[in-house]
Amino acid sequence: FIFDPGCGTGKHLMYITDKYRCKGIGIDIYPKAINVSKKIEKFSNCKFLLGDSCDKDILTTISKYYATKTKKFEQFIKCIKT
């Protein structure tokens, strides 16, 4: 899966996930951008969240959700926490 911090409206993440046939998660602090991305969420393999991509609680939640999907993301979270 692809993690896109600062995803904006999600167009780039949707393009990449379509091209490589994978899932993606985008996060942005700008509510208007996330509102736009939520409209395309139904038609893509992406999930979009409103929040700060540097927030350790949010990253931990994402990590737990995808922990069974990939070990590398779990390692990424461990690096951030230190």
Short mmCIF file of N, CA and C in Angstrom, two decimals:
data_model
loop_
_atom_site.label_atom_id
_atom_site.label_comp_id
_atom_site.label_asym_id
_atom_site.label_seq_id
_atom_site.Cartn_x
_atom_site.Cartn_y
_atom_site.Cartn_z
N PHE A 1 0.84 -1.17 0.00
CA PHE A 1 0.00 0.00 0.00
C PHE A 1 0.88 1.23 0.00
N ILE A 2 0.28 2.36 -0.37
CA ILE A 2 0.99 3.64 -0.46
C ILE A 2 0.45 4.57 0.62
N PHE A 3 1.33 5.20 1.35
CA PHE A 3 0.95 6.21 2.35
C PHE A 3 1.31 7.57 1.78
N ASP A 4 0.33 8.47 1.73
CA ASP A 4 0.53 9.79 1.14
C ASP A 4 0.23 10.88 2.16
N PRO A 5 1.24 11.32 2.93
CA PRO A 5 1.02 12.43 3.85
C PRO A 5 0.92 13.73 3.06
N GLY A 6 -0.04 14.56 3.42
CA GLY A 6 -0.24 15.80 2.67
C GLY A 6 -0.85 15.50 1.30
N CYS A 7 -1.84 14.63 1.27
CA CYS A 7 -2.40 14.12 0.01
C CYS A 7 -3.22 15.13 -0.76
N GLY A 8 -3.61 16.22 -0.12
CA GLY A 8 -4.45 17.20 -0.81
C GLY A 8 -5.77 16.58 -1.21
N THR A 9 -6.16 16.75 -2.47
CA THR A 9 -7.44 16.22 -2.94
C THR A 9 -7.37 14.74 -3.29
N GLY A 10 -6.20 14.15 -3.24
CA GLY A 10 -6.06 12.71 -3.45
C GLY A 10 -5.88 12.25 -4.88
N LYS A 11 -5.82 13.19 -5.82
CA LYS A 11 -5.71 12.81 -7.24
C LYS A 11 -4.44 12.00 -7.53
N HIS A 12 -3.33 12.41 -6.95
CA HIS A 12 -2.08 11.71 -7.23
C HIS A 12 -2.09 10.30 -6.62
N LEU A 13 -2.59 10.20 -5.41
CA LEU A 13 -2.66 8.89 -4.75
C LEU A 13 -3.58 7.95 -5.53
N MET A 14 -4.71 8.47 -6.00
CA MET A 14 -5.63 7.64 -6.77
C MET A 14 -4.97 7.17 -8.07
N TYR A 15 -4.24 8.05 -8.72
CA TYR A 15 -3.54 7.68 -9.96
C TYR A 15 -2.54 6.55 -9.70
N ILE A 16 -1.74 6.70 -8.66
CA ILE A 16 -0.70 5.70 -8.35
C ILE A 16 -1.31 4.36 -7.97
N THR A 17 -2.36 4.40 -7.14
CA THR A 17 -2.97 3.13 -6.73
C THR A 17 -3.67 2.43 -7.89
N ASP A 18 -4.21 3.20 -8.81
CA ASP A 18 -4.80 2.59 -10.02
C ASP A 18 -3.71 1.99 -10.91
N LYS A 19 -2.64 2.74 -11.09
CA LYS A 19 -1.57 2.28 -11.97
C LYS A 19 -0.91 1.01 -11.45
N TYR A 20 -0.64 0.95 -10.14
CA TYR A 20 0.08 -0.18 -9.56
C TYR A 20 -0.84 -1.19 -8.88
N ARG A 21 -2.14 -0.98 -9.00
CA ARG A 21 -3.14 -1.89 -8.45
C ARG A 21 -2.87 -2.25 -6.99
N CYS A 22 -2.79 -1.19 -6.19
CA CYS A 22 -2.56 -1.36 -4.76
C CYS A 22 -3.53 -0.46 -4.00
N LYS A 23 -3.44 -0.49 -2.72
CA LYS A 23 -4.30 0.36 -1.88
C LYS A 23 -3.49 1.55 -1.38
N GLY A 24 -4.19 2.58 -1.00
CA GLY A 24 -3.51 3.76 -0.50
C GLY A 24 -4.27 4.43 0.61
N ILE A 25 -3.53 5.16 1.41
CA ILE A 25 -4.14 5.96 2.47
C ILE A 25 -3.50 7.34 2.43
N GLY A 26 -4.36 8.33 2.39
CA GLY A 26 -3.89 9.71 2.33
C GLY A 26 -4.37 10.48 3.55
N ILE A 27 -3.58 11.42 3.97
CA ILE A 27 -3.92 12.23 5.14
C ILE A 27 -3.55 13.68 4.84
N ASP A 28 -4.42 14.58 5.27
CA ASP A 28 -4.17 16.00 5.06
C ASP A 28 -4.85 16.80 6.17
N ILE A 29 -4.30 17.96 6.48
CA ILE A 29 -4.87 18.79 7.54
C ILE A 29 -5.88 19.79 7.00
N TYR A 30 -6.01 19.88 5.69
CA TYR A 30 -6.90 20.86 5.08
C TYR A 30 -8.27 20.23 4.82
N PRO A 31 -9.31 20.63 5.59
CA PRO A 31 -10.62 19.99 5.48
C PRO A 31 -11.24 20.04 4.08
N LYS A 32 -11.07 21.15 3.37
CA LYS A 32 -11.66 21.25 2.03
C LYS A 32 -11.05 20.23 1.07
N ALA A 33 -9.76 20.00 1.19
CA ALA A 33 -9.10 19.00 0.33
C ALA A 33 -9.60 17.60 0.65
N ILE A 34 -9.75 17.30 1.93
CA ILE A 34 -10.25 15.98 2.32
C ILE A 34 -11.70 15.80 1.88
N ASN A 35 -12.50 16.86 1.93
CA ASN A 35 -13.88 16.76 1.43
C ASN A 35 -13.92 16.37 -0.04
N VAL A 36 -13.02 16.94 -0.83
CA VAL A 36 -12.93 16.58 -2.25
C VAL A 36 -12.48 15.12 -2.39
N SER A 37 -11.46 14.74 -1.62
CA SER A 37 -10.94 13.38 -1.72
C SER A 37 -11.97 12.34 -1.29
N LYS A 38 -12.82 12.69 -0.34
CA LYS A 38 -13.86 11.75 0.11
C LYS A 38 -14.84 11.42 -1.02
N LYS A 39 -15.01 12.36 -1.96
CA LYS A 39 -15.91 12.12 -3.09
C LYS A 39 -15.36 11.06 -4.03
N ILE A 40 -14.03 10.99 -4.17
CA ILE A 40 -13.44 9.98 -5.06
C ILE A 40 -13.10 8.69 -4.32
N GLU A 41 -13.16 8.74 -3.00
CA GLU A 41 -12.81 7.57 -2.19
C GLU A 41 -13.65 6.35 -2.58
N LYS A 42 -14.91 6.56 -2.88
CA LYS A 42 -15.81 5.45 -3.24
C LYS A 42 -15.39 4.73 -4.51
N PHE A 43 -14.71 5.45 -5.38
CA PHE A 43 -14.35 4.92 -6.69
C PHE A 43 -12.88 4.51 -6.80
N SER A 44 -12.22 4.41 -5.67
CA SER A 44 -10.79 4.11 -5.70
C SER A 44 -10.44 3.08 -4.63
N ASN A 45 -9.18 2.72 -4.60
CA ASN A 45 -8.65 1.82 -3.56
C ASN A 45 -8.00 2.64 -2.45
N CYS A 46 -8.49 3.86 -2.25
CA CYS A 46 -7.87 4.77 -1.30
C CYS A 46 -8.81 5.08 -0.14
N LYS A 47 -8.19 5.42 0.96
CA LYS A 47 -8.88 5.88 2.16
C LYS A 47 -8.25 7.22 2.52
N PHE A 48 -9.07 8.20 2.84
CA PHE A 48 -8.56 9.54 3.15
C PHE A 48 -8.97 9.97 4.55
N LEU A 49 -8.02 10.57 5.26
CA LEU A 49 -8.24 10.99 6.64
C LEU A 49 -7.90 12.46 6.82
N LEU A 50 -8.67 13.13 7.64
CA LEU A 50 -8.37 14.50 8.02
C LEU A 50 -7.50 14.45 9.27
N GLY A 51 -6.32 15.03 9.19
CA GLY A 51 -5.44 15.04 10.35
C GLY A 51 -4.02 15.43 9.97
N ASP A 52 -3.18 15.49 10.96
CA ASP A 52 -1.78 15.86 10.82
C ASP A 52 -0.96 14.59 10.58
N SER A 53 -0.25 14.55 9.48
CA SER A 53 0.53 13.35 9.14
C SER A 53 1.74 13.15 10.06
N CYS A 54 2.01 14.12 10.92
CA CYS A 54 3.10 13.98 11.88
C CYS A 54 2.59 13.58 13.27
N ASP A 55 1.29 13.44 13.40
CA ASP A 55 0.69 13.06 14.68
C ASP A 55 0.95 11.58 14.94
N LYS A 56 1.67 11.29 16.00
CA LYS A 56 2.05 9.90 16.30
C LYS A 56 0.84 9.01 16.57
N ASP A 57 -0.22 9.57 17.16
CA ASP A 57 -1.42 8.78 17.43
C ASP A 57 -2.09 8.33 16.12
N ILE A 58 -2.17 9.23 15.17
CA ILE A 58 -2.76 8.89 13.88
C ILE A 58 -1.90 7.86 13.16
N LEU A 59 -0.60 8.06 13.18
CA LEU A 59 0.30 7.12 12.52
C LEU A 59 0.25 5.75 13.18
N THR A 60 0.11 5.72 14.49
CA THR A 60 0.00 4.45 15.20
C THR A 60 -1.29 3.73 14.81
N THR A 61 -2.39 4.48 14.70
CA THR A 61 -3.66 3.89 14.29
C THR A 61 -3.56 3.31 12.88
N ILE A 62 -2.96 4.06 11.98
CA ILE A 62 -2.77 3.58 10.61
C ILE A 62 -1.90 2.33 10.62
N SER A 63 -0.85 2.37 11.42
CA SER A 63 0.06 1.23 11.51
C SER A 63 -0.65 -0.02 11.99
N LYS A 64 -1.48 0.12 13.01
CA LYS A 64 -2.20 -1.04 13.54
C LYS A 64 -3.16 -1.60 12.50
N TYR A 65 -3.80 -0.71 11.77
CA TYR A 65 -4.77 -1.14 10.75
C TYR A 65 -4.09 -1.93 9.63
N TYR A 66 -2.91 -1.46 9.23
CA TYR A 66 -2.21 -2.09 8.12
C TYR A 66 -1.10 -3.04 8.56
N ALA A 67 -0.97 -3.28 9.84
CA ALA A 67 0.13 -4.11 10.35
C ALA A 67 0.15 -5.49 9.73
N THR A 68 -0.99 -6.05 9.47
CA THR A 68 -1.03 -7.39 8.87
C THR A 68 -0.72 -7.33 7.38
N LYS A 69 -0.80 -6.14 6.80
CA LYS A 69 -0.58 -5.99 5.37
C LYS A 69 0.91 -5.86 5.02
N THR A 70 1.65 -5.17 5.88
CA THR A 70 3.06 -4.91 5.56
C THR A 70 3.88 -4.71 6.83
N LYS A 71 5.04 -5.30 6.85
CA LYS A 71 5.95 -5.12 7.98
C LYS A 71 6.74 -3.82 7.85
N LYS A 72 6.98 -3.37 6.63
CA LYS A 72 7.80 -2.18 6.43
C LYS A 72 7.15 -0.94 7.04
N PHE A 73 5.82 -0.83 6.94
CA PHE A 73 5.14 0.32 7.52
C PHE A 73 5.27 0.29 9.04
N GLU A 74 5.22 -0.89 9.61
CA GLU A 74 5.39 -1.04 11.06
C GLU A 74 6.79 -0.57 11.47
N GLN A 75 7.79 -0.90 10.67
CA GLN A 75 9.16 -0.46 10.94
C GLN A 75 9.27 1.06 10.82
N PHE A 76 8.52 1.62 9.86
CA PHE A 76 8.50 3.07 9.67
C PHE A 76 7.97 3.76 10.93
N ILE A 77 6.90 3.23 11.48
CA ILE A 77 6.30 3.80 12.69
C ILE A 77 7.28 3.70 13.85
N LYS A 78 7.99 2.59 13.98
CA LYS A 78 8.97 2.45 15.06
C LYS A 78 10.05 3.51 14.95
N CYS A 79 10.47 3.83 13.73
CA CYS A 79 11.49 4.87 13.53
C CYS A 79 10.97 6.23 13.95
N ILE A 80 9.70 6.51 13.65
CA ILE A 80 9.13 7.81 14.01
C ILE A 80 9.04 7.97 15.52
N LYS A 81 8.69 6.89 16.20
CA LYS A 81 8.50 6.97 17.65
C LYS A 81 9.79 7.20 18.41
N THR A 82 10.93 6.87 17.81
CA THR A 82 12.19 7.04 18.52
C THR A 82 12.76 8.43 18.40
#
